[in-house]
Amino acid sequence: MKTPIYDMLIKGGLVIDPALGFGQEAAIFVKDGKIAAIVKESDVSPKDMASIPVENVVDASGKLVVPGLIDMHVHLREPGREDEETIITGCQAAAAGGFTSICCMPNTNPTIDHQETVKFVLSRAEQADAHVYVVGAITKMLKGEELAEIGDLVNAGAVAISDDGNYVQNPEIMRRALEYARMFGIPIISHAEDYFLCANGVMNESYQSTRLGMKGRPGVAEEIAVLRDIKLCGFTGGRLHIAHITTAGAVKAVRQAKADGIDITAEACPHHFTLTDEEIGKEFNTNLRVNPPIRTQKDVEAVIEGLIDGTIDCIASDHAPHADEEKDVEFDQAPSGMIGLETTLGLVKIALIDKGYLSWADAVRKMTYNPARILGLPAGTLEVGTAADITVIDPEKKWTVKKENFRSKSKNSPFIGWKLSGKIDITILGGRIVYRNK
Amino acid sequence: MQLRSRHLLGLEDATAEEITLILDTAETFREIIERPIKKVPTLRGITVLNLFYEPSTRTRISFELAEKRLSADTVSFTPGTSSVKKGESLRDTVQNIEAMKIDMVVVRHSSSGVPYFLTQCTQSNIINAGDGAHEHPTQALLDMFTIRRKYKKLKDLRVVLVGDIKHSRVVRSNIWGLKTMGASVAVCGPSTLLPFEVEKFGVDIFTDLDKAIDGADVVNIMRIQLERQQAGLFPSQREYTNLFGMTRERLQLLNKNYTIMHPGPINRGVEITNEVADGDSSVILEQVTNGQAVRMAVLFLLSGKKEEE
Ligand SMILES: [Zn+2]
Ligand SMILES: [Zn+2]
């Protein structure tokens, strides 16, 4: 028998793989960019290690070893706003956040509504520090009027479609999209917020908007949009994924739809389970302006409840980079969005895991196996034979979010100065170390 | 006694002592503006910038006169309504002007929070002359000053704010200031113009004007913007006037020594009839005069200058 020769070994860590139902100390061998073996620590022989270069032996003692994290909702800004983020810098930020796979939304310029843009993004991502999967547009130019060439988008590599940033306001178009996308087995990701109810609104409509005299975006706008899409999904037999869910009513609607057997999934963003709209009046920090807006304590609790009971399948960042000069303006003039790739894990740790709402295994599932399953990605597990996308987490490491440490090209985070816990130690993409915490 | 902050951003956090200090100080200046020579050297050497992003003739003139009567040097700058759209940013504008050595900035802007924003990017003392639908503290102070002059108190008076409660910065500052001073406050307007969870302000809420003003001492009438009708917030001016217009008949419902107020400009015949606006109990012009005294007091107190004389 030939002695196997491995390229890399991650040893001593607690391996958590929700797909394999695995949660124990183990050593992982990597060969040719793939997971070659997972063995008990005691079974690691010096012979197995002999061929591995020292820098590729990762001592993960006291750390968690999980499948490379997946962020299914990211804005990369390329093409069009390369000053805010490029595919390369976005993937560097992803690596620093422990993500080995990210899905980019189509609201670029030009929009990703035809196969050339999909191919452009994929070609730019070839050498990047993360796998990039493309979400194509539902409608041309995200205008909500005519379906994009969805078949072409899928052929070029799109894994889902979304008009993110916009709600497909016309129910007839949404109905056709759900029906049409069914042919390709891809989900439609809905940015669910009724346009008319939100027009010109800059923050959640609440006592806080009343206090500050700002135009509100009512929670009912999201609830109505989600309910309509659920009805259309049930009617067409399509697949629906609700992006960045934020309100108690919407969480309840998704919970009921799941109970009714509708093919629906949902994601929540860290800022929607860690922040409330009370923050806005403190400093009018424009990084708190997001779409959908941060809501009330009651909504935060409902989102957490939805994460606990499985109504909400995934945690995604909705990483939305914006240049400093665009955010350094009056609150109601600032564009919506905050970056999130590099703070997601730490926020999940302090807001969900430390408070006992989710176990590490639950949290990892929502950031690996579940998004991979929803989008059909060849990722999210440490199964032998799959790509060696691995994230090593230092679970109790305390750290402070600092502007100068962001790898993202934009720094628009309201979490700067926050003390988090749970730090990415090493991120491995296809057997290559793409991030190492210093 | 002095103010805790070197800025006047709003009344939400102002204490009763601070409001009293401003109103007491305003009494002194009220007396000065009745003199033949209405000028004192109090703010000599101080330069005030009046930064009005939103047109507001009366508030701007009131501040300018207050500054001149205190012998401050003043500059006025009206950058136009749309501040950032393809133009110089607010931060650049202010930092440029400050580079010319300004001491105080009086700012009016259509975005809530701009006065706060200025405190973060300049060294000047900032006075909020109205930000978005958020606060308009000097208007509320002059309203309180006017009421206090007449009744010699604010505590336990019943004040009703009528009209567009949702979009009014005057309303917010009035509610916070009056409640801090122990007055009882009610708001009244069409339910589409009452903001979400307005009850959390700790005020009584009415959509029936007759009930709202029953037994009230002061009715402060807010201007109705006609574009609200186009936005579908009420069906017509006619219906608005029938339901919420302050008419002579309705005056019977008020307490005997009642007061009618309006921050202006008035839509005569819409939110208030001529008879009521010009009646004996209307203090609308008195408010304008008092506005100067109050603004002089605020400028003086924030400048950190000692009273000379
Ligand atoms: Zn969205
Ligand atoms: Zn998004």
Coordinates of N, CA, C and O in Angstrom, one line a residue, chain A residues 205-215 282-284 325 327-333, chain B residues 12 83-85 90-91 109 111-114 116-117 133-134 172 176 195-197 200-201:
Chain A
E205 N -40.5 53.1 11.0 CA -41.5 54.0 11.5 C -41.9 53.5 12.9 O -42.3 52.3 13.1
S206 N -41.6 54.3 13.9 CA -41.8 53.9 15.3 C -41.8 55.2 16.1 O -41.8 56.3 15.6
Y207 N -41.8 55.0 17.4 CA -41.7 56.1 18.3 C -40.4 56.9 18.0 O -40.4 58.1 18.1
Q208 N -39.4 56.2 17.7 CA -38.1 56.8 17.4 C -38.2 57.8 16.2 O -37.6 58.8 16.2
S209 N -38.9 57.3 15.1 CA -39.0 58.2 14.0 C -39.9 59.4 14.3 O -39.7 60.5 13.8
T210 N -40.9 59.1 15.2 CA -41.7 60.2 15.7 C -40.9 61.2 16.4 O -41.0 62.5 16.2
R211 N -40.1 60.7 17.3 CA -39.2 61.6 18.1 C -38.3 62.4 17.3 O -38.0 63.6 17.5
L212 N -37.7 61.8 16.3 CA -36.6 62.5 15.5 C -37.2 63.2 14.3 O -36.5 63.9 13.6
G213 N -38.5 63.1 14.1 CA -39.1 63.8 13.0 C -38.6 63.3 11.6 O -38.4 64.1 10.7
M214 N -38.4 62.0 11.5 CA -37.9 61.4 10.3 C -39.0 60.6 9.6 O -39.8 60.0 10.3
K215 N -38.9 60.6 8.3 CA -39.9 59.8 7.5 C -39.7 58.3 7.8 O -38.6 57.8 7.6
K282 N -29.0 58.8 18.8 CA -27.8 59.2 19.6 C -26.8 60.0 18.9 O -26.3 61.0 19.5
E283 N -26.5 59.6 17.7 CA -25.4 60.4 17.0 C -25.8 60.6 15.5 O -25.0 61.1 14.7
F284 N -27.0 60.2 15.1 CA -27.4 60.3 13.7 C -26.3 59.7 12.8 O -26.0 60.2 11.7
E325 N -17.3 59.4 1.8 CA -17.9 60.7 1.5 C -19.3 60.6 1.2 O -20.1 61.6 1.4
K327 N -21.3 58.6 2.9 CA -22.0 58.4 4.2 C -21.8 59.6 5.1 O -22.5 59.8 6.1
D328 N -20.8 60.5 4.8 CA -20.5 61.6 5.7 C -21.4 62.8 5.4 O -20.9 63.9 5.0
V329 N -22.7 62.6 5.4 CA -23.7 63.6 5.0 C -24.8 63.5 6.0 O -24.8 62.7 6.9
E330 N -25.8 64.4 5.7 CA -27.0 64.4 6.5 C -27.7 63.0 6.5 O -27.6 62.3 5.4
F331 N -28.3 62.6 7.5 CA -28.9 61.2 7.6 C -29.8 60.9 6.5 O -29.7 59.8 5.9
D332 N -30.7 61.8 6.1 CA -31.6 61.4 5.1 C -31.1 61.6 3.7 O -31.8 61.3 2.7
Q333 N -29.8 62.0 3.6 CA -29.2 62.0 2.3 C -28.3 60.8 2.0 O -27.8 60.6 0.9
Chain B
E12 N -35.4 68.5 24.1 CA -35.8 67.2 24.6 C -35.0 66.9 26.0 O -35.6 66.3 26.9
S83 N -28.7 70.4 -0.7 CA -27.3 70.7 -0.2 C -26.3 69.8 -0.9 O -25.2 70.2 -1.3
V84 N -26.5 68.5 -0.9 CA -25.5 67.6 -1.3 C -25.5 67.1 -2.8 O -24.5 66.7 -3.3
K85 N -26.7 67.2 -3.3 CA -26.8 66.7 -4.7 C -25.8 67.4 -5.6 O -25.9 68.5 -6.0
L90 N -22.0 69.2 3.2 CA -22.3 70.0 4.4 C -21.0 70.2 5.2 O -20.7 71.3 5.6
R91 N -20.3 69.1 5.4 CA -19.0 69.2 6.2 C -18.1 70.2 5.5 O -17.5 71.1 6.2
H109 N -32.0 73.5 8.6 CA -31.8 72.5 7.6 C -33.0 71.6 7.5 O -33.6 71.3 8.6
S111 N -32.9 68.4 7.1 CA -32.6 67.1 7.6 C -32.5 67.1 9.2 O -31.7 67.8 9.7
S112 N -33.2 66.2 9.8 CA -33.1 66.0 11.2 C -31.7 65.6 11.6 O -31.0 64.8 10.9
G113 N -31.1 66.2 12.6 CA -29.8 65.8 13.1 C -28.7 66.6 12.6 O -27.5 66.5 13.0
V114 N -28.9 67.6 11.7 CA -27.8 68.4 11.1 C -27.1 69.2 12.2 O -25.9 69.3 12.2
Y116 N -26.6 68.5 15.3 CA -25.7 67.5 15.9 C -24.5 67.3 15.1 O -23.4 67.3 15.5
F117 N -24.7 67.0 13.8 CA -23.7 66.7 12.8 C -22.6 67.9 12.9 O -21.4 67.7 12.9
A133 N -38.1 67.6 10.7 CA -39.3 67.7 11.5 C -39.0 67.3 12.9 O -39.8 66.8 13.7
H134 N -37.8 67.7 13.3 CA -37.2 67.2 14.6 C -37.5 68.3 15.7 O -38.4 68.2 16.5
R172 N -42.7 69.3 18.4 CA -41.8 68.4 19.3 C -41.2 69.3 20.3 O -41.2 68.9 21.5
W176 N -41.8 68.9 24.5 CA -40.8 68.6 25.5 C -40.6 69.8 26.5 O -40.5 69.5 27.7
P195 N -48.2 61.5 14.4 CA -47.2 60.5 14.1 C -47.4 59.2 14.9 O -48.1 59.2 15.9
F196 N -46.7 58.2 14.4 CA -46.8 56.9 15.0 C -46.4 56.9 16.5 O -45.4 57.5 16.9
E197 N -47.2 56.3 17.3 CA -47.0 56.2 18.8 C -46.8 57.5 19.4 O -46.0 57.7 20.3
K200 N -46.6 58.2 23.2 CA -45.4 58.0 24.0 C -44.8 59.4 24.4 O -43.8 59.4 25.2
F201 N -45.2 60.4 23.8 CA -44.8 61.8 24.2 C -45.4 62.1 25.6 O -45.0 63.1 26.1

